[in-house]
Every structure is written in C-alpha cells, then in structure tokens.
C-alpha cells in the first residue's frame, strides 16, 4: 500500500495506475487519483486543525479551484461520512473528536479528492466492534454511490468476507492465494488460508 502511494520506493519494477507509470506523488496529489487512509487517523489528520480545515487540506495543497468551492467540497465529503455539518462541528478542532469521528474525518479527507482508488489500511483496527461494523457499512455505501475501487487491507477474516469481491491472502509479504471471495473463503487451496479460516471460526466457537 505504501509503495502504491509512493511513501516507499519499490525494490524493482514499477507501479502502473490509470494506464501509466506512477512517478512521485502524482497519483495522490490530484483529483481522481488514489488515496490512502491509515489505521491511525492521527497519522494523517493533525489534531490542531479544525474539522473543515482537515478535510479541505488536500484541496488546499492542490490549489483546486477557489476557497469557497473547496469549502463546499469538504462539507459535502463530511456529510457523506455521516458527520454533522453544523458550524459548531466544522470549526471544532480534531483533538476534541472521538476515535471513530477522527477516522471518518480521515475518510472524508480522502473522498474530497474524488479518488478512483481508495486504499483502506486496517482502518477499523482501532475501533470497537459496533463502530467497525457501522463504518464498514458506510464505506461500502460510499463505494456503491461513488463507484470507486477499494483496496481493503485487514487481518480480520470476518471483515474481509463482508468487504471484498476479490481476496488476496498474504503470508510474510508474499501472495499465497487469490481469487473471488467466494472461492477463497469456501474452497481455500493454500494451507495458510486454511489456518486463518480455522483460527477465525475456532475463535467464534469459543
């Protein structure tokens, strides 16, 4: 994921996106590109910024259109993740938000740029189960409405089953199995996939 958004350089080969090779941060520094949402929203969202400033920031960096249009775009993104758009909330600093609210702000910040690829890197790992479920429903709803592709990275088999159309199973950084979600979860071929599924179901039984 970090190689895709140019936070890390590949040891070899190249990243290709939208028909061309990706160099630098061009794919993340434009509208209609790709965006990464981190597991810990504090990595991407400064606690000193207000809600509106945090979501508008990528548009400010791109100098996309004028300030009023950027404000409107940010407010639309905030509303899309089911957060209030009242003046009181928009001007609240991010350090005053709950963990779930900050993660929604991180998603809104990414969605403000209209990405065609959203990379969600363990974005529910720090949330309680009920908040996890609600956020996944909202994210899938956004995907349905907006039509973007999503790379959903998780250690949680149950979340993967709910989120994925296609699944890639990794062991020590190597893809050991991939295919449709139905095939991988119902007819796994690799022993590592078998172990992951067995562990998840054994935990449920306990």
PDB file of N, CA and C in Angstrom, residues 63-119:
ATOM      1  N   UNK A  63      -4.370  23.352  -4.595  1.00  0.00           N
ATOM      2  CA  UNK A  63      -4.874  24.653  -5.056  1.00  0.00           C
ATOM      3  C   UNK A  63      -6.016  24.439  -6.061  1.00  0.00           C
ATOM      4  N   UNK A  64      -6.893  23.518  -5.673  1.00  0.00           N
ATOM      5  CA  UNK A  64      -8.029  23.160  -6.539  1.00  0.00           C
ATOM      6  C   UNK A  64      -9.105  24.231  -6.442  1.00  0.00           C
ATOM      7  N   UNK A  65      -9.402  24.847  -7.558  1.00  0.00           N
ATOM      8  CA  UNK A  65     -10.431  25.876  -7.665  1.00  0.00           C
ATOM      9  C   UNK A  65     -10.262  26.958  -6.586  1.00  0.00           C
ATOM     10  N   UNK A  66     -11.360  27.608  -6.186  1.00  0.00           N
ATOM     11  CA  UNK A  66     -11.248  28.705  -5.218  1.00  0.00           C
ATOM     12  C   UNK A  66     -11.630  28.223  -3.822  1.00  0.00           C
ATOM     13  N   UNK A  67     -11.361  29.071  -2.835  1.00  0.00           N
ATOM     14  CA  UNK A  67     -11.550  28.691  -1.432  1.00  0.00           C
ATOM     15  C   UNK A  67     -13.007  28.318  -1.144  1.00  0.00           C
ATOM     16  N   UNK A  68     -13.958  29.085  -1.655  1.00  0.00           N
ATOM     17  CA  UNK A  68     -15.364  28.790  -1.385  1.00  0.00           C
ATOM     18  C   UNK A  68     -15.760  27.429  -1.948  1.00  0.00           C
ATOM     19  N   UNK A  69     -15.282  27.112  -3.146  1.00  0.00           N
ATOM     20  CA  UNK A  69     -15.594  25.821  -3.762  1.00  0.00           C
ATOM     21  C   UNK A  69     -14.950  24.685  -2.987  1.00  0.00           C
ATOM     22  N   UNK A  70     -13.738  24.924  -2.472  1.00  0.00           N
ATOM     23  CA  UNK A  70     -13.076  23.898  -1.663  1.00  0.00           C
ATOM     24  C   UNK A  70     -13.837  23.658  -0.360  1.00  0.00           C
ATOM     25  N   UNK A  71     -14.322  24.740   0.252  1.00  0.00           N
ATOM     26  CA  UNK A  71     -15.135  24.588   1.460  1.00  0.00           C
ATOM     27  C   UNK A  71     -16.376  23.746   1.180  1.00  0.00           C
ATOM     28  N   UNK A  72     -17.047  24.037   0.073  1.00  0.00           N
ATOM     29  CA  UNK A  72     -18.258  23.300  -0.284  1.00  0.00           C
ATOM     30  C   UNK A  72     -17.953  21.828  -0.522  1.00  0.00           C
ATOM     31  N   UNK A  73     -16.845  21.561  -1.197  1.00  0.00           N
ATOM     32  CA  UNK A  73     -16.453  20.180  -1.474  1.00  0.00           C
ATOM     33  C   UNK A  73     -16.152  19.436  -0.175  1.00  0.00           C
ATOM     34  N   UNK A  74     -15.473  20.112   0.752  1.00  0.00           N
ATOM     35  CA  UNK A  74     -15.137  19.490   2.032  1.00  0.00           C
ATOM     36  C   UNK A  74     -16.401  19.200   2.846  1.00  0.00           C
ATOM     37  N   UNK A  75     -17.331  20.132   2.863  1.00  0.00           N
ATOM     38  CA  UNK A  75     -18.576  19.934   3.614  1.00  0.00           C
ATOM     39  C   UNK A  75     -19.358  18.758   3.033  1.00  0.00           C
ATOM     40  N   UNK A  76     -19.386  18.633   1.712  1.00  0.00           N
ATOM     41  CA  UNK A  76     -20.061  17.502   1.079  1.00  0.00           C
ATOM     42  C   UNK A  76     -19.420  16.181   1.496  1.00  0.00           C
ATOM     43  N   UNK A  77     -18.089  16.158   1.568  1.00  0.00           N
ATOM     44  CA  UNK A  77     -17.382  14.935   1.963  1.00  0.00           C
ATOM     45  C   UNK A  77     -17.662  14.585   3.420  1.00  0.00           C
ATOM     46  N   UNK A  78     -17.749  15.587   4.277  1.00  0.00           N
ATOM     47  CA  UNK A  78     -18.047  15.352   5.692  1.00  0.00           C
ATOM     48  C   UNK A  78     -19.454  14.787   5.848  1.00  0.00           C
ATOM     49  N   UNK A  79     -20.401  15.364   5.127  1.00  0.00           N
ATOM     50  CA  UNK A  79     -21.783  14.868   5.193  1.00  0.00           C
ATOM     51  C   UNK A  79     -21.872  13.436   4.679  1.00  0.00           C
ATOM     52  N   UNK A  80     -21.046  13.099   3.686  1.00  0.00           N
ATOM     53  CA  UNK A  80     -21.100  11.764   3.084  1.00  0.00           C
ATOM     54  C   UNK A  80     -20.671  10.669   4.049  1.00  0.00           C
ATOM     55  N   UNK A  81     -19.877  11.027   5.075  1.00  0.00           N
ATOM     56  CA  UNK A  81     -19.459  10.024   6.068  1.00  0.00           C
ATOM     57  C   UNK A  81     -20.306  10.129   7.343  1.00  0.00           C
ATOM     58  N   UNK A  82     -21.464  10.763   7.211  1.00  0.00           N
ATOM     59  CA  UNK A  82     -22.460  10.819   8.280  1.00  0.00           C
ATOM     60  C   UNK A  82     -21.963  11.545   9.528  1.00  0.00           C
ATOM     61  N   UNK A  83     -21.273  12.664   9.308  1.00  0.00           N
ATOM     62  CA  UNK A  83     -20.897  13.542  10.406  1.00  0.00           C
ATOM     63  C   UNK A  83     -21.658  14.854  10.270  1.00  0.00           C
ATOM     64  N   UNK A  84     -21.859  15.569  11.367  1.00  0.00           N
ATOM     65  CA  UNK A  84     -22.607  16.831  11.295  1.00  0.00           C
ATOM     66  C   UNK A  84     -21.870  17.871  10.455  1.00  0.00           C
ATOM     67  N   UNK A  85     -22.613  18.762   9.839  1.00  0.00           N
ATOM     68  CA  UNK A  85     -22.004  19.863   9.081  1.00  0.00           C
ATOM     69  C   UNK A  85     -22.462  21.200   9.663  1.00  0.00           C
ATOM     70  N   UNK A  86     -22.763  21.203  10.947  1.00  0.00           N
ATOM     71  CA  UNK A  86     -23.114  22.439  11.636  1.00  0.00           C
ATOM     72  C   UNK A  86     -21.849  23.272  11.845  1.00  0.00           C
ATOM     73  N   UNK A  87     -21.976  24.591  11.929  1.00  0.00           N
ATOM     74  CA  UNK A  87     -20.786  25.430  12.171  1.00  0.00           C
ATOM     75  C   UNK A  87     -19.998  24.999  13.403  1.00  0.00           C
ATOM     76  N   UNK A  88     -20.709  24.611  14.472  1.00  0.00           N
ATOM     77  CA  UNK A  88     -20.030  24.199  15.697  1.00  0.00           C
ATOM     78  C   UNK A  88     -19.111  23.003  15.446  1.00  0.00           C
ATOM     79  N   UNK A  89     -19.606  22.006  14.704  1.00  0.00           N
ATOM     80  CA  UNK A  89     -18.797  20.813  14.454  1.00  0.00           C
ATOM     81  C   UNK A  89     -17.683  21.107  13.448  1.00  0.00           C
ATOM     82  N   UNK A  90     -17.979  21.841  12.397  1.00  0.00           N
ATOM     83  CA  UNK A  90     -16.979  22.119  11.357  1.00  0.00           C
ATOM     84  C   UNK A  90     -15.780  22.877  11.916  1.00  0.00           C
ATOM     85  N   UNK A  91     -16.003  23.698  12.942  1.00  0.00           N
ATOM     86  CA  UNK A  91     -14.913  24.504  13.499  1.00  0.00           C
ATOM     87  C   UNK A  91     -14.362  23.923  14.798  1.00  0.00           C
ATOM     88  N   UNK A  92     -14.752  22.702  15.105  1.00  0.00           N
ATOM     89  CA  UNK A  92     -14.193  22.004  16.271  1.00  0.00           C
ATOM     90  C   UNK A  92     -12.820  21.457  15.894  1.00  0.00           C
ATOM     91  N   UNK A  93     -11.842  21.548  16.800  1.00  0.00           N
ATOM     92  CA  UNK A  93     -10.522  21.006  16.494  1.00  0.00           C
ATOM     93  C   UNK A  93     -10.551  19.487  16.580  1.00  0.00           C
ATOM     94  N   UNK A  94      -9.716  18.852  15.783  1.00  0.00           N
ATOM     95  CA  UNK A  94      -9.773  17.393  15.655  1.00  0.00           C
ATOM     96  C   UNK A  94      -9.404  16.663  16.938  1.00  0.00           C
ATOM     97  N   UNK A  95      -8.620  17.310  17.821  1.00  0.00           N
ATOM     98  CA  UNK A  95      -8.242  16.611  19.061  1.00  0.00           C
ATOM     99  C   UNK A  95      -9.451  16.407  19.975  1.00  0.00           C
ATOM    100  N   UNK A  96     -10.550  17.139  19.711  1.00  0.00           N
ATOM    101  CA  UNK A  96     -11.753  17.005  20.540  1.00  0.00           C
ATOM    102  C   UNK A  96     -12.688  15.908  20.034  1.00  0.00           C
ATOM    103  N   UNK A  97     -12.301  15.206  18.975  1.00  0.00           N
ATOM    104  CA  UNK A  97     -13.167  14.192  18.381  1.00  0.00           C
ATOM    105  C   UNK A  97     -12.872  12.814  18.961  1.00  0.00           C
ATOM    106  N   UNK A  98     -13.862  11.922  18.868  1.00  0.00           N
ATOM    107  CA  UNK A  98     -13.654  10.526  19.251  1.00  0.00           C
ATOM    108  C   UNK A  98     -12.836   9.816  18.171  1.00  0.00           C
ATOM    109  N   UNK A  99     -12.363   8.619  18.499  1.00  0.00           N
ATOM    110  CA  UNK A  99     -11.590   7.851  17.525  1.00  0.00           C
ATOM    111  C   UNK A  99     -12.385   7.553  16.266  1.00  0.00           C
ATOM    112  N   UNK A 100     -13.654   7.179  16.433  1.00  0.00           N
ATOM    113  CA  UNK A 100     -14.494   6.898  15.276  1.00  0.00           C
ATOM    114  C   UNK A 100     -14.727   8.123  14.430  1.00  0.00           C
ATOM    115  N   UNK A 101     -14.920   9.285  15.074  1.00  0.00           N
ATOM    116  CA  UNK A 101     -15.111  10.520  14.323  1.00  0.00           C
ATOM    117  C   UNK A 101     -13.845  10.898  13.562  1.00  0.00           C
ATOM    118  N   UNK A 102     -12.695  10.730  14.195  1.00  0.00           N
ATOM    119  CA  UNK A 102     -11.445  11.076  13.514  1.00  0.00           C
ATOM    120  C   UNK A 102     -11.199  10.163  12.321  1.00  0.00           C
ATOM    121  N   UNK A 103     -11.582   8.899  12.440  1.00  0.00           N
ATOM    122  CA  UNK A 103     -11.398   8.010  11.296  1.00  0.00           C
ATOM    123  C   UNK A 103     -12.346   8.397  10.169  1.00  0.00           C
ATOM    124  N   UNK A 104     -13.546   8.819  10.509  1.00  0.00           N
ATOM    125  CA  UNK A 104     -14.468   9.301   9.478  1.00  0.00           C
ATOM    126  C   UNK A 104     -13.924  10.560   8.808  1.00  0.00           C
ATOM    127  N   UNK A 105     -13.297  11.428   9.585  1.00  0.00           N
ATOM    128  CA  UNK A 105     -12.680  12.630   9.014  1.00  0.00           C
ATOM    129  C   UNK A 105     -11.571  12.234   8.041  1.00  0.00           C
ATOM    130  N   UNK A 106     -10.784  11.225   8.407  1.00  0.00           N
ATOM    131  CA  UNK A 106      -9.716  10.755   7.514  1.00  0.00           C
ATOM    132  C   UNK A 106     -10.302  10.226   6.199  1.00  0.00           C
ATOM    133  N   UNK A 107     -11.428   9.516   6.287  1.00  0.00           N
ATOM    134  CA  UNK A 107     -12.082   9.013   5.076  1.00  0.00           C
ATOM    135  C   UNK A 107     -12.647  10.170   4.266  1.00  0.00           C
ATOM    136  N   UNK A 108     -13.290  11.131   4.933  1.00  0.00           N
ATOM    137  CA  UNK A 108     -13.833  12.291   4.228  1.00  0.00           C
ATOM    138  C   UNK A 108     -12.725  13.065   3.530  1.00  0.00           C
ATOM    139  N   UNK A 109     -11.601  13.198   4.190  1.00  0.00           N
ATOM    140  CA  UNK A 109     -10.441  13.898   3.625  1.00  0.00           C
ATOM    141  C   UNK A 109      -9.986  13.230   2.325  1.00  0.00           C
ATOM    142  N   UNK A 110      -9.978  11.901   2.338  1.00  0.00           N
ATOM    143  CA  UNK A 110      -9.610  11.172   1.122  1.00  0.00           C
ATOM    144  C   UNK A 110     -10.681  11.322   0.047  1.00  0.00           C
ATOM    145  N   UNK A 111     -11.955  11.226   0.437  1.00  0.00           N
ATOM    146  CA  UNK A 111     -13.045  11.271  -0.532  1.00  0.00           C
ATOM    147  C   UNK A 111     -13.213  12.648  -1.151  1.00  0.00           C
ATOM    148  N   UNK A 112     -12.720  13.697  -0.491  1.00  0.00           N
ATOM    149  CA  UNK A 112     -12.845  15.055  -1.032  1.00  0.00           C
ATOM    150  C   UNK A 112     -12.137  15.201  -2.370  1.00  0.00           C
ATOM    151  N   UNK A 113     -11.173  14.315  -2.646  1.00  0.00           N
ATOM    152  CA  UNK A 113     -10.425  14.392  -3.910  1.00  0.00           C
ATOM    153  C   UNK A 113     -11.011  13.490  -4.997  1.00  0.00           C
ATOM    154  N   UNK A 114     -12.188  12.918  -4.734  1.00  0.00           N
ATOM    155  CA  UNK A 114     -12.852  12.043  -5.714  1.00  0.00           C
ATOM    156  C   UNK A 114     -11.928  10.934  -6.233  1.00  0.00           C
ATOM    157  N   UNK A 115     -11.325  10.147  -5.342  1.00  0.00           N
ATOM    158  CA  UNK A 115     -10.386   9.118  -5.806  1.00  0.00           C
ATOM    159  C   UNK A 115     -11.090   8.026  -6.605  1.00  0.00           C
ATOM    160  N   UNK A 116     -10.377   7.458  -7.556  1.00  0.00           N
ATOM    161  CA  UNK A 116     -10.897   6.276  -8.242  1.00  0.00           C
ATOM    162  C   UNK A 116     -10.393   5.006  -7.566  1.00  0.00           C
ATOM    163  N   UNK A 117      -9.367   5.151  -6.703  1.00  0.00           N
ATOM    164  CA  UNK A 117      -8.882   4.037  -5.880  1.00  0.00           C
ATOM    165  C   UNK A 117      -8.687   4.526  -4.453  1.00  0.00           C
ATOM    166  N   UNK A 118      -9.380   3.898  -3.516  1.00  0.00           N
ATOM    167  CA  UNK A 118      -9.214   4.191  -2.097  1.00  0.00           C
ATOM    168  C   UNK A 118      -8.519   2.998  -1.447  1.00  0.00           C
ATOM    169  N   UNK A 119      -7.391   3.249  -0.787  1.00  0.00           N
ATOM    170  CA  UNK A 119      -6.658   2.200  -0.092  1.00  0.00           C
ATOM    171  C   UNK A 119      -6.955   2.345   1.395  1.00  0.00           C
TER     172      UNK A 119
END
